[in-house]
């Protein structure tokens, strides 16, 4: 144990410096960016270089790129830094949504892409449901249909489509190619109305900034700079609210992509304002914001399950604020789908920490692969790739990896501000029966078996330490040893061939096969505990 007074702060700094920081936080942003490596729809065609955007996000987070630059590059990186390949990759954010390259009408395709892009930029950076104004004025917020098409016109000159080709943003276009932007009557691409010019969203523009550039293609630069202006009323608040949500499982405003009239008012508005102001004053430094939050007394409170009813004020707090909106204790949160898979591999010693590159395809149940078109899921030939971090698992829009689908990873058809946290029978069945869980249990059992040399109390203690991060209590140890004896006897009575037993994967041969298989079952049970799946 680290007995230094600042041991906790040192741990926080070490984690923020770790390359795994970028991998963990990238998935949060990829949800917002509706990232996938395929187009979606019927044919779900491969996007060969989509992974480069995912790798850029990981690297940008690890480099602690300021959020201002992070946002600017994703809106107009090709114009802001035309000689920097990474800046061009960053603009893939705008076009990461679903697409139909083979649609008969390429003009309709372009219209749909522009609308989706505009709605996503509004939701992700402004926290407003701008997309609701595509066909009519927003029902609740002061966002007119004209506002929507003025915002869309920033992107209009850069989006060019060709049949069966992946679309990309073009930094420059000739005057001949430059398109005019129109108000689409009732949102119908076949009914262009009056011409519109680029303009910032009025609801988020109290200073009444106007677009200055006469060059149509440069409008995105002005949009990027406007979004990240220190005086902007929304951008900093939106990202601070999102980061708070990732740490606590609940945002200060629980509608993080809808801060409009129908959104939920913040539980702590002064705190949100203070954090946003501090964030901008610090140069939009994301790691500093993380450190500020996780070293706070609020974050370091005991979790709900750690509080005893006879502790002072606990019952009063539960009566006054049963939903814990005022954060009188740390909220209990389940690991995300990717965290569950990575945790299983990490505890078993099989996690491969190689970074970057095209998405990898771990083995998939044959009955699921059969639902795809031919050749849409080729299991990666290199076995090590099957154990890489989940952020690198190939993201097919039409078929999510089973563990991810069961534990609420979004389908990437739209920007996702907050994942659901469902509790279903499918989750339990998958955790106890899937090949991934069983393999992790066998590898954990083998790792511990080698460390403790098969000695019963020793293997149980090591298994608890590896899986749950703590030794077993005396009652848990007794129950585990009792389970091992009963399970060993059951396996012995069944007289199954050794080839059918779930033996630990060890570095040396195992003599007591029945007892070893029983230990694999114990490790599988630990993976299925709430303590493994939840953070408290």
Short mmCIF file of C-alpha atoms in Angstrom, two decimals:
data_model
loop_
_atom_site.label_atom_id
_atom_site.label_comp_id
_atom_site.label_asym_id
_atom_site.label_seq_id
_atom_site.Cartn_x
_atom_site.Cartn_y
_atom_site.Cartn_z
CA UNK A 1 0.00 0.00 0.00
CA UNK A 2 1.12 3.54 -0.73
CA UNK A 3 1.21 5.46 2.57
CA UNK A 4 2.13 8.84 1.12
CA UNK A 5 -0.32 11.66 1.98
CA UNK A 6 -0.84 12.35 -1.73
CA UNK A 7 -1.05 8.70 -2.77
CA UNK A 8 -4.53 9.14 -4.23
CA UNK A 9 -3.53 12.18 -6.29
CA UNK A 10 -0.43 10.34 -7.51
CA UNK A 11 -2.64 7.44 -8.64
CA UNK A 12 -4.94 9.83 -10.51
CA UNK A 13 -1.99 11.43 -12.30
CA UNK A 14 -0.57 8.03 -13.20
CA UNK A 15 -3.87 6.93 -14.72
CA UNK A 16 -4.21 10.17 -16.68
CA UNK A 17 -0.71 9.63 -18.13
CA UNK A 18 -1.49 6.04 -19.07
CA UNK A 19 -2.13 5.30 -22.78
CA UNK A 20 -5.18 3.35 -21.64
CA UNK A 21 -6.74 6.67 -20.59
CA UNK A 22 -7.31 7.58 -24.24
CA UNK A 23 -8.68 4.14 -25.04
CA UNK A 24 -11.15 4.24 -22.17
CA UNK A 25 -12.42 7.77 -22.87
CA UNK A 26 -12.43 7.38 -26.65
CA UNK A 27 -15.46 5.08 -26.49
CA UNK A 28 -17.45 7.81 -24.74
CA UNK A 29 -16.74 10.17 -27.62
CA UNK A 30 -17.27 7.50 -30.29
CA UNK A 31 -20.80 7.00 -28.93
CA UNK A 32 -21.45 10.69 -29.51
CA UNK A 33 -19.84 10.55 -32.95
CA UNK A 34 -22.03 7.52 -33.95
CA UNK A 35 -18.79 5.85 -35.04
CA UNK A 36 -18.80 2.56 -36.92
CA UNK A 37 -16.64 0.99 -39.60
CA UNK A 38 -19.51 0.24 -41.98
CA UNK A 39 -22.25 2.21 -43.75
CA UNK A 40 -25.28 0.50 -42.26
CA UNK A 41 -28.55 -0.19 -44.06
CA UNK A 42 -29.05 -3.33 -46.15
CA UNK A 43 -25.55 -3.85 -47.53
CA UNK A 44 -23.62 -2.39 -44.57
CA UNK A 45 -20.51 -1.89 -46.69
CA UNK A 46 -17.05 -1.57 -45.18
CA UNK A 47 -15.48 1.86 -44.64
CA UNK A 48 -11.86 0.91 -45.13
CA UNK A 49 -10.25 3.83 -43.33
CA UNK A 50 -12.87 4.61 -40.69
CA UNK A 51 -10.59 3.21 -37.97
CA UNK A 52 -8.21 6.13 -38.49
CA UNK A 53 -10.76 8.46 -36.89
CA UNK A 54 -11.03 6.17 -33.85
CA UNK A 55 -7.23 6.15 -33.53
CA UNK A 56 -7.14 9.93 -33.87
CA UNK A 57 -9.61 10.31 -30.99
CA UNK A 58 -7.50 8.00 -28.79
CA UNK A 59 -4.31 9.92 -29.60
CA UNK A 60 -5.90 13.35 -29.17
CA UNK A 61 -7.18 12.39 -25.72
CA UNK A 62 -3.83 10.94 -24.66
CA UNK A 63 -2.05 14.07 -25.91
CA UNK A 64 -4.51 16.18 -23.86
CA UNK A 65 -5.43 18.20 -26.92
CA UNK A 66 -7.49 21.15 -25.75
CA UNK A 67 -11.20 20.57 -26.20
CA UNK A 68 -11.35 23.76 -28.26
CA UNK A 69 -8.94 22.33 -30.84
CA UNK A 70 -10.53 18.88 -30.53
CA UNK A 71 -13.91 20.36 -31.52
CA UNK A 72 -12.50 22.73 -34.14
CA UNK A 73 -10.65 19.99 -36.00
CA UNK A 74 -13.72 17.78 -36.17
CA UNK A 75 -15.73 20.58 -37.75
CA UNK A 76 -13.06 22.19 -39.97
CA UNK A 77 -9.68 20.54 -39.47
CA UNK A 78 -9.08 20.27 -43.22
CA UNK A 79 -9.32 24.06 -43.49
CA UNK A 80 -7.59 24.99 -40.24
CA UNK A 81 -4.53 22.76 -40.79
CA UNK A 82 -4.60 21.70 -44.46
CA UNK A 83 -1.05 20.28 -44.35
CA UNK A 84 -1.75 18.07 -41.33
CA UNK A 85 -3.13 14.63 -42.23
CA UNK A 86 -4.48 14.18 -38.69
CA UNK A 87 -6.63 17.30 -39.09
CA UNK A 88 -8.21 15.82 -42.20
CA UNK A 89 -8.87 12.54 -40.36
CA UNK A 90 -10.59 14.45 -37.54
CA UNK A 91 -13.28 15.76 -39.91
CA UNK A 92 -14.55 12.17 -40.26
CA UNK A 93 -16.69 13.08 -37.24
CA UNK A 94 -19.07 14.92 -39.55
CA UNK A 95 -19.62 11.90 -41.78
CA UNK A 96 -19.45 9.02 -39.28
CA UNK A 97 -23.19 8.39 -39.42
CA UNK A 98 -25.06 5.84 -41.57
CA UNK A 99 -24.95 6.24 -45.34
CA UNK A 100 -26.44 4.66 -48.49
CA UNK A 101 -23.79 5.01 -51.23
CA UNK A 102 -25.83 2.94 -53.70
CA UNK A 103 -29.10 4.86 -53.40
CA UNK A 104 -30.58 5.79 -56.79
CA UNK A 105 -30.81 9.51 -56.08
CA UNK A 106 -27.44 10.87 -55.05
CA UNK A 107 -29.03 14.27 -54.44
CA UNK A 108 -31.35 12.71 -51.88
CA UNK A 109 -28.36 10.98 -50.30
CA UNK A 110 -26.54 14.30 -50.03
CA UNK A 111 -29.59 15.94 -48.48
CA UNK A 112 -29.89 13.19 -45.85
CA UNK A 113 -26.17 13.36 -45.04
CA UNK A 114 -26.22 17.13 -44.63
CA UNK A 115 -29.27 17.01 -42.39
CA UNK A 116 -27.81 14.23 -40.23
CA UNK A 117 -24.48 16.04 -39.96
CA UNK A 118 -26.13 19.32 -38.95
CA UNK A 119 -28.33 17.63 -36.35
CA UNK A 120 -25.32 15.79 -34.89
CA UNK A 121 -23.17 18.92 -34.61
CA UNK A 122 -26.05 20.66 -32.86
CA UNK A 123 -26.65 17.82 -30.41
CA UNK A 124 -23.01 17.00 -29.62
CA UNK A 125 -21.45 20.46 -29.33
CA UNK A 126 -24.45 22.63 -28.44
CA UNK A 127 -26.61 20.16 -26.54
CA UNK A 128 -29.64 21.16 -28.60
CA UNK A 129 -32.02 19.06 -30.67
CA UNK A 130 -31.43 21.12 -33.80
CA UNK A 131 -32.53 18.21 -35.99
CA UNK A 132 -36.12 18.69 -34.85
CA UNK A 133 -36.25 21.77 -37.09
CA UNK A 134 -35.56 19.98 -40.38
CA UNK A 135 -39.20 19.92 -41.49
CA UNK A 136 -40.82 22.61 -39.33
CA UNK A 137 -39.93 25.11 -36.63
CA UNK A 138 -38.89 23.44 -33.39
CA UNK A 139 -41.95 22.65 -31.30
CA UNK A 140 -40.50 23.99 -28.04
CA UNK A 141 -37.12 25.70 -28.52
CA UNK A 142 -36.74 28.98 -30.44
CA UNK A 143 -35.07 27.23 -33.39
CA UNK A 144 -36.75 27.90 -36.70
CA UNK A 145 -36.54 25.76 -39.82
CA UNK A 146 -34.62 28.63 -41.41
CA UNK A 147 -32.11 28.45 -38.52
CA UNK A 148 -31.55 24.78 -39.31
CA UNK A 149 -30.82 25.36 -42.99
CA UNK A 150 -28.60 28.35 -42.25
CA UNK A 151 -26.54 26.11 -39.98
CA UNK A 152 -26.56 23.34 -42.59
CA UNK A 153 -25.24 25.73 -45.23
CA UNK A 154 -21.86 25.84 -43.45
CA UNK A 155 -21.32 22.26 -44.61
CA UNK A 156 -23.06 22.42 -47.98
CA UNK A 157 -20.04 23.43 -50.13
CA UNK A 158 -17.85 20.67 -48.68
CA UNK A 159 -20.11 17.64 -49.12
CA UNK A 160 -19.87 16.01 -52.52
CA UNK A 161 -21.22 12.55 -53.31
CA UNK A 162 -20.64 9.99 -56.04
CA UNK A 163 -22.47 6.73 -56.61
CA UNK A 164 -21.03 3.82 -54.58
CA UNK A 165 -18.25 5.98 -53.10
CA UNK A 166 -17.65 6.90 -49.49
CA UNK A 167 -18.29 10.59 -48.99
CA UNK A 168 -15.68 12.89 -47.46
CA UNK A 169 -15.39 16.60 -46.73
CA UNK A 170 -13.63 18.61 -49.42
CA UNK A 171 -11.55 21.51 -48.18
CA UNK A 172 -11.76 23.46 -51.44
CA UNK A 173 -14.07 23.45 -54.40
CA UNK A 174 -14.11 25.51 -57.55
CA UNK A 175 -16.64 28.29 -58.07
CA UNK A 176 -18.36 26.14 -60.67
CA UNK A 177 -18.96 23.37 -58.14
CA UNK A 178 -19.91 25.58 -55.24
CA UNK A 179 -23.55 24.95 -54.36
CA UNK A 180 -26.07 27.41 -53.15
CA UNK A 181 -27.99 26.54 -50.00
CA UNK A 182 -31.75 26.49 -49.88
CA UNK A 183 -34.52 26.32 -47.33
CA UNK A 184 -36.15 22.94 -48.03
CA UNK A 185 -39.93 23.24 -47.83
CA UNK A 186 -41.23 20.74 -45.25
CA UNK A 187 -37.76 19.19 -45.30
CA UNK A 188 -38.32 17.73 -48.78
CA UNK A 189 -35.14 17.62 -50.85
CA UNK A 190 -37.24 17.95 -54.02
CA UNK A 191 -38.78 21.26 -52.89
CA UNK A 192 -36.04 23.89 -52.51
CA UNK A 193 -37.37 27.23 -51.33
CA UNK A 194 -35.56 30.54 -50.79
CA UNK A 195 -31.77 30.63 -50.82
CA UNK A 196 -30.16 30.88 -47.35
CA UNK A 197 -26.74 32.04 -46.20
CA UNK A 198 -24.60 30.55 -43.40
CA UNK A 199 -25.52 31.96 -40.00
CA UNK A 200 -24.90 30.96 -36.41
CA UNK A 201 -27.78 29.54 -34.41
CA UNK A 202 -29.62 32.51 -32.93
CA UNK A 203 -30.59 30.77 -29.68
CA UNK A 204 -26.89 30.22 -28.90
CA UNK A 205 -25.60 33.53 -30.23
CA UNK A 206 -26.42 36.24 -27.67
CA UNK A 207 -23.48 38.36 -28.89
CA UNK A 208 -25.04 38.34 -32.38
CA UNK A 209 -21.82 37.31 -34.12
CA UNK A 210 -22.13 37.29 -37.89
CA UNK A 211 -20.35 35.21 -40.52
CA UNK A 212 -17.63 37.34 -42.08
CA UNK A 213 -16.09 35.09 -44.74
CA UNK A 214 -17.22 35.59 -48.32
CA UNK A 215 -15.58 32.32 -49.34
CA UNK A 216 -18.26 29.65 -49.03
CA UNK A 217 -15.82 26.90 -48.12
CA UNK A 218 -14.26 28.92 -45.26
CA UNK A 219 -17.53 29.18 -43.37
CA UNK A 220 -16.74 26.04 -41.40
CA UNK A 221 -13.69 27.77 -39.93
CA UNK A 222 -15.92 30.52 -38.58
CA UNK A 223 -18.37 27.94 -37.28
CA UNK A 224 -15.55 26.07 -35.51
CA UNK A 225 -14.22 29.29 -33.97
CA UNK A 226 -17.71 30.40 -32.89
CA UNK A 227 -18.40 27.04 -31.23
CA UNK A 228 -15.22 27.32 -29.17
CA UNK A 229 -15.34 31.00 -28.32
CA UNK A 230 -14.72 31.54 -24.58
CA UNK A 231 -17.94 33.56 -24.51
CA UNK A 232 -20.06 30.82 -26.06
CA UNK A 233 -22.94 30.09 -23.67
CA UNK A 234 -23.24 26.36 -24.32
CA UNK A 235 -20.16 24.53 -25.62
CA UNK A 236 -18.19 24.36 -22.37
CA UNK A 237 -21.27 23.61 -20.27
CA UNK A 238 -22.25 20.77 -22.60
CA UNK A 239 -18.90 18.95 -22.46
CA UNK A 240 -18.46 19.52 -18.71
CA UNK A 241 -21.93 18.07 -18.14
CA UNK A 242 -21.02 15.03 -20.28
CA UNK A 243 -17.75 14.37 -18.46
CA UNK A 244 -19.48 14.67 -15.08
CA UNK A 245 -22.00 12.11 -16.33
CA UNK A 246 -19.26 9.64 -17.23
CA UNK A 247 -17.75 9.87 -13.75
CA UNK A 248 -20.95 9.74 -11.71
CA UNK A 249 -23.29 7.82 -14.00
CA UNK A 250 -25.69 10.78 -13.99
CA UNK A 251 -25.19 14.22 -15.49
CA UNK A 252 -25.82 17.49 -13.68
CA UNK A 253 -28.50 17.92 -16.34
CA UNK A 254 -29.78 14.45 -17.12
CA UNK A 255 -30.62 15.34 -20.73
CA UNK A 256 -27.04 16.05 -21.90
CA UNK A 257 -27.91 16.45 -25.59
CA UNK A 258 -31.08 18.43 -24.95
CA UNK A 259 -30.49 21.51 -22.82
CA UNK A 260 -33.48 23.26 -24.36
CA UNK A 261 -36.96 23.90 -22.98
CA UNK A 262 -37.83 20.21 -22.75
CA UNK A 263 -34.49 19.28 -21.21
CA UNK A 264 -33.99 18.57 -17.51
CA UNK A 265 -32.80 21.50 -15.43
CA UNK A 266 -29.40 20.95 -13.75
CA UNK A 267 -29.53 19.73 -10.17
CA UNK A 268 -26.56 22.00 -9.37
CA UNK A 269 -26.63 24.91 -11.86
CA UNK A 270 -24.03 26.99 -9.99
CA UNK A 271 -21.64 24.03 -9.98
CA UNK A 272 -22.12 23.51 -13.72
CA UNK A 273 -21.44 27.19 -14.38
CA UNK A 274 -18.35 27.18 -12.16
CA UNK A 275 -16.91 24.03 -13.74
CA UNK A 276 -17.52 25.38 -17.25
CA UNK A 277 -15.89 28.71 -16.43
CA UNK A 278 -12.91 27.00 -14.80
CA UNK A 279 -12.63 24.67 -17.80
CA UNK A 280 -12.43 27.54 -20.29
CA UNK A 281 -10.07 29.58 -18.08
CA UNK A 282 -7.70 26.60 -17.90
CA UNK A 283 -7.43 26.45 -21.69
CA UNK A 284 -10.13 23.81 -22.23
CA UNK A 285 -7.82 21.15 -20.71
CA UNK A 286 -9.79 17.92 -20.34
CA UNK A 287 -7.33 16.05 -18.12
CA UNK A 288 -7.32 18.93 -15.66
CA UNK A 289 -11.12 18.71 -15.51
CA UNK A 290 -10.94 14.97 -14.83
CA UNK A 291 -8.46 15.56 -12.02
CA UNK A 292 -10.60 18.32 -10.53
CA UNK A 293 -13.65 16.05 -10.44
CA UNK A 294 -12.08 12.81 -9.20
CA UNK A 295 -10.09 14.48 -6.42
CA UNK A 296 -13.20 16.22 -5.08
CA UNK A 297 -14.83 15.19 -1.82
CA UNK A 298 -18.04 14.45 -3.73
CA UNK A 299 -16.36 11.86 -5.93
CA UNK A 300 -14.50 10.28 -3.02
CA UNK A 301 -17.61 9.59 -0.95
CA UNK A 302 -18.57 6.08 0.10
CA UNK A 303 -20.82 4.20 -2.27
CA UNK A 304 -24.44 3.41 -1.52
CA UNK A 305 -23.78 -0.23 -0.64
CA UNK A 306 -21.02 0.80 1.78
CA UNK A 307 -23.34 2.94 3.87
CA UNK A 308 -24.91 1.43 6.95
CA UNK A 309 -28.45 2.34 7.99
CA UNK A 310 -27.22 3.19 11.49
CA UNK A 311 -24.76 5.79 10.20
CA UNK A 312 -25.74 9.41 10.99
CA UNK A 313 -28.21 10.97 8.53
CA UNK A 314 -28.19 8.04 6.07
CA UNK A 315 -31.88 7.27 6.51
CA UNK A 316 -32.72 10.98 6.40
CA UNK A 317 -30.86 11.33 3.09
CA UNK A 318 -32.60 8.28 1.66
CA UNK A 319 -35.97 9.70 2.62
CA UNK A 320 -35.34 13.19 1.26
CA UNK A 321 -33.41 12.24 -1.88
CA UNK A 322 -33.97 8.55 -2.75
CA UNK A 323 -32.69 9.04 -6.31
CA UNK A 324 -29.44 10.53 -4.96
CA UNK A 325 -29.76 13.55 -7.25
CA UNK A 326 -27.97 15.69 -4.66
CA UNK A 327 -25.07 13.21 -4.52
CA UNK A 328 -25.03 12.51 -0.79
CA UNK A 329 -23.25 9.23 -1.65
CA UNK A 330 -21.36 7.91 -4.65
CA UNK A 331 -23.79 6.39 -7.18
CA UNK A 332 -23.51 2.70 -7.94
CA UNK A 333 -22.72 2.18 -11.64
CA UNK A 334 -22.44 -0.91 -13.79
CA UNK A 335 -19.41 -1.30 -16.02
CA UNK A 336 -20.05 -0.63 -19.69
CA UNK A 337 -20.09 -3.54 -22.13
CA UNK A 338 -16.53 -2.80 -23.23
CA UNK A 339 -15.30 -2.52 -19.65
CA UNK A 340 -16.81 -5.90 -18.75
CA UNK A 341 -15.03 -7.64 -21.62
CA UNK A 342 -11.74 -5.84 -20.96
CA UNK A 343 -11.97 -6.57 -17.22
CA UNK A 344 -12.43 -10.29 -17.90
CA UNK A 345 -9.33 -10.33 -20.07
CA UNK A 346 -7.30 -8.15 -17.68
CA UNK A 347 -7.97 -10.27 -14.58
CA UNK A 348 -7.18 -13.46 -16.49
CA UNK A 349 -3.90 -12.05 -17.79
CA UNK A 350 -4.93 -12.40 -21.43
CA UNK A 351 -5.54 -8.74 -22.34
CA UNK A 352 -3.40 -7.65 -25.31
CA UNK A 353 -2.50 -3.97 -25.00
CA UNK A 354 -1.45 -3.36 -28.60
CA UNK A 355 -2.85 -0.03 -29.77
CA UNK A 356 -4.33 1.19 -33.03
CA UNK A 357 -5.00 -0.20 -36.46
CA UNK A 358 -8.03 -1.58 -38.30
CA UNK A 359 -10.80 -3.11 -36.21
CA UNK A 360 -10.27 -6.72 -35.17
CA UNK A 361 -12.90 -9.47 -35.41
CA UNK A 362 -12.97 -11.87 -32.45
CA UNK A 363 -14.84 -15.17 -32.90
CA UNK A 364 -18.59 -14.74 -33.28
CA UNK A 365 -21.28 -17.43 -32.82
CA UNK A 366 -21.91 -19.05 -36.20
CA UNK A 367 -25.67 -18.56 -35.89
CA UNK A 368 -25.13 -14.79 -35.73
CA UNK A 369 -22.63 -14.67 -38.58
CA UNK A 370 -25.21 -16.54 -40.69
CA UNK A 371 -27.50 -13.50 -40.49
CA UNK A 372 -24.95 -11.33 -42.34
CA UNK A 373 -24.21 -11.09 -46.03
CA UNK A 374 -21.34 -13.31 -47.12
CA UNK A 375 -17.94 -12.15 -45.95
CA UNK A 376 -19.12 -9.47 -43.51
CA UNK A 377 -17.41 -11.00 -40.46
CA UNK A 378 -14.05 -12.69 -40.99
CA UNK A 379 -12.60 -13.81 -37.66
CA UNK A 380 -9.13 -12.30 -37.28
CA UNK A 381 -6.55 -15.03 -37.99
CA UNK A 382 -4.12 -13.82 -35.31
CA UNK A 383 -5.32 -15.20 -31.95
CA UNK A 384 -3.78 -12.28 -30.04
CA UNK A 385 -6.21 -9.95 -31.81
CA UNK A 386 -9.12 -11.76 -30.14
CA UNK A 387 -7.91 -10.39 -26.78
CA UNK A 388 -7.33 -6.75 -27.67
CA UNK A 389 -9.21 -3.97 -25.93
CA UNK A 390 -12.84 -3.61 -26.90
CA UNK A 391 -12.38 -0.16 -28.42
CA UNK A 392 -10.55 -1.95 -31.26
CA UNK A 393 -13.25 -4.56 -31.94
CA UNK A 394 -14.63 -4.08 -35.45
CA UNK A 395 -17.72 -1.89 -35.23
CA UNK A 396 -20.28 -3.22 -37.70
CA UNK A 397 -23.40 -1.12 -37.71
CA UNK A 398 -25.84 -3.95 -38.51
CA UNK A 399 -24.50 -6.47 -36.00
CA UNK A 400 -23.01 -5.64 -32.63
CA UNK A 401 -20.71 -8.06 -30.86
CA UNK A 402 -23.07 -10.18 -28.65
CA UNK A 403 -21.63 -9.06 -25.31
CA UNK A 404 -21.84 -5.43 -26.40
CA UNK A 405 -25.42 -5.76 -27.59
CA UNK A 406 -26.52 -7.47 -24.37
CA UNK A 407 -24.97 -4.77 -22.19
CA UNK A 408 -26.46 -1.79 -24.02
CA UNK A 409 -23.80 -0.59 -26.42
CA UNK A 410 -25.63 1.67 -28.92
CA UNK A 411 -26.03 0.59 -32.54
CA UNK A 412 -24.25 3.74 -33.87
CA UNK A 413 -27.18 4.76 -36.06
CA UNK A 414 -27.49 8.04 -34.18
CA UNK A 415 -25.48 10.04 -31.68
CA UNK A 416 -25.80 8.54 -28.20
CA UNK A 417 -25.53 10.90 -25.24
CA UNK A 418 -26.30 8.37 -22.51
CA UNK A 419 -26.36 4.60 -22.69
CA UNK A 420 -29.22 2.64 -21.23
CA UNK A 421 -28.43 0.39 -18.28
CA UNK A 422 -30.85 -2.48 -18.62
CA UNK A 423 -31.07 -5.64 -16.53
CA UNK A 424 -32.13 -8.67 -18.57
CA UNK A 425 -32.05 -12.44 -18.45
CA UNK A 426 -29.94 -12.39 -21.62
CA UNK A 427 -27.10 -10.74 -19.72
CA UNK A 428 -27.01 -13.46 -17.07
CA UNK A 429 -27.27 -16.25 -19.62
CA UNK A 430 -24.49 -14.75 -21.72
CA UNK A 431 -22.13 -14.19 -18.79
CA UNK A 432 -22.47 -17.75 -17.56
CA UNK A 433 -22.63 -19.57 -20.91
CA UNK A 434 -20.72 -17.60 -23.54
CA UNK A 435 -17.38 -18.74 -24.92
CA UNK A 436 -15.85 -15.40 -23.87
CA UNK A 437 -16.83 -15.82 -20.20
CA UNK A 438 -15.78 -19.46 -20.07
CA UNK A 439 -12.43 -18.71 -21.69
CA UNK A 440 -11.79 -15.86 -19.23
CA UNK A 441 -12.73 -18.10 -16.30
CA UNK A 442 -10.39 -20.88 -17.47
CA UNK A 443 -7.54 -18.43 -17.98
CA UNK A 444 -8.12 -16.82 -14.58
CA UNK A 445 -8.21 -20.27 -13.00
CA UNK A 446 -4.99 -21.24 -14.76
CA UNK A 447 -3.22 -18.04 -13.75
CA UNK A 448 -4.22 -18.45 -10.11
CA UNK A 449 -3.56 -22.22 -10.12
CA UNK A 450 0.03 -21.56 -11.19
CA UNK A 451 0.50 -18.78 -8.63
CA UNK A 452 -0.91 -20.75 -5.67
CA UNK A 453 0.33 -24.15 -6.89
CA UNK A 454 -3.15 -25.64 -6.61
CA UNK A 455 -3.44 -25.26 -2.83
CA UNK A 456 -7.15 -24.81 -2.02
CA UNK A 457 -7.28 -21.79 0.33
CA UNK A 458 -4.49 -20.19 -1.70
CA UNK A 459 -6.23 -20.47 -5.07
CA UNK A 460 -9.48 -19.10 -3.63
CA UNK A 461 -7.74 -16.10 -2.08
CA UNK A 462 -5.85 -15.37 -5.30
CA UNK A 463 -9.00 -15.73 -7.39
CA UNK A 464 -10.82 -13.16 -5.24
CA UNK A 465 -7.86 -10.79 -5.42
CA UNK A 466 -7.67 -11.06 -9.20
CA UNK A 467 -11.40 -10.89 -9.89
CA UNK A 468 -12.66 -8.53 -7.18
CA UNK A 469 -9.53 -6.73 -6.03
CA UNK A 470 -9.82 -7.92 -2.42
CA UNK A 471 -9.33 -11.09 -0.37
CA UNK A 472 -12.40 -13.15 0.57
CA UNK A 473 -14.03 -12.75 3.95
CA UNK A 474 -13.91 -15.76 6.25
CA UNK A 475 -17.49 -16.65 5.32
CA UNK A 476 -16.77 -16.30 1.60
CA UNK A 477 -13.66 -18.46 1.92
CA UNK A 478 -15.60 -21.16 3.73
CA UNK A 479 -18.41 -21.07 1.15
CA UNK A 480 -15.95 -21.19 -1.75
CA UNK A 481 -14.11 -24.20 -0.29
CA UNK A 482 -17.43 -25.93 0.32
CA UNK A 483 -18.43 -25.24 -3.30
CA UNK A 484 -15.13 -26.66 -4.57
CA UNK A 485 -15.62 -29.87 -2.62
CA UNK A 486 -19.21 -30.32 -3.81
CA UNK A 487 -18.41 -29.45 -7.43
CA UNK A 488 -15.38 -31.74 -7.47
CA UNK A 489 -17.52 -34.61 -6.19
CA UNK A 490 -20.19 -33.91 -8.81
CA UNK A 491 -17.70 -33.84 -11.69
CA UNK A 492 -16.08 -37.03 -10.41
CA UNK A 493 -19.45 -38.83 -10.29
CA UNK A 494 -20.32 -37.75 -13.84
CA UNK A 495 -17.10 -39.37 -15.13
CA UNK A 496 -16.92 -37.09 -18.13
CA UNK A 497 -13.87 -37.37 -20.41
CA UNK A 498 -11.12 -34.90 -19.59
CA UNK A 499 -11.59 -33.36 -23.06
CA UNK A 500 -15.09 -32.23 -22.04
CA UNK A 501 -14.01 -30.52 -18.81
CA UNK A 502 -13.46 -26.76 -18.53
CA UNK A 503 -9.93 -27.14 -17.21
CA UNK A 504 -7.83 -24.15 -16.21
CA UNK A 505 -5.41 -23.02 -18.90
CA UNK A 506 -2.12 -23.49 -17.06
CA UNK A 507 1.56 -23.52 -17.90
CA UNK A 508 1.97 -27.05 -16.50
CA UNK A 509 -0.13 -30.24 -16.75
CA UNK A 510 -2.89 -30.69 -14.16
CA UNK A 511 -3.15 -33.97 -12.27
CA UNK A 512 -6.42 -33.39 -10.39
CA UNK A 513 -8.68 -32.71 -13.36
CA UNK A 514 -12.02 -32.82 -11.49
CA UNK A 515 -10.84 -30.40 -8.79
CA UNK A 516 -9.26 -28.11 -11.39
CA UNK A 517 -12.47 -28.02 -13.44
CA UNK A 518 -14.40 -27.19 -10.27
CA UNK A 519 -12.05 -24.26 -9.71
CA UNK A 520 -12.79 -22.99 -13.24
CA UNK A 521 -16.47 -23.05 -12.28
CA UNK A 522 -15.70 -20.99 -9.17
CA UNK A 523 -13.88 -18.42 -11.29
CA UNK A 524 -16.87 -18.29 -13.64
CA UNK A 525 -19.11 -17.63 -10.64
CA UNK A 526 -16.88 -14.70 -9.58
CA UNK A 527 -17.24 -13.16 -13.04
CA UNK A 528 -21.00 -13.32 -12.56
CA UNK A 529 -21.06 -11.48 -9.23
CA UNK A 530 -22.49 -7.98 -8.90
CA UNK A 531 -19.22 -6.89 -7.34
CA UNK A 532 -17.38 -7.72 -10.56
CA UNK A 533 -19.94 -5.93 -12.74
CA UNK A 534 -20.58 -2.80 -10.67
CA UNK A 535 -18.48 0.10 -9.39
CA UNK A 536 -19.48 1.43 -5.98
#
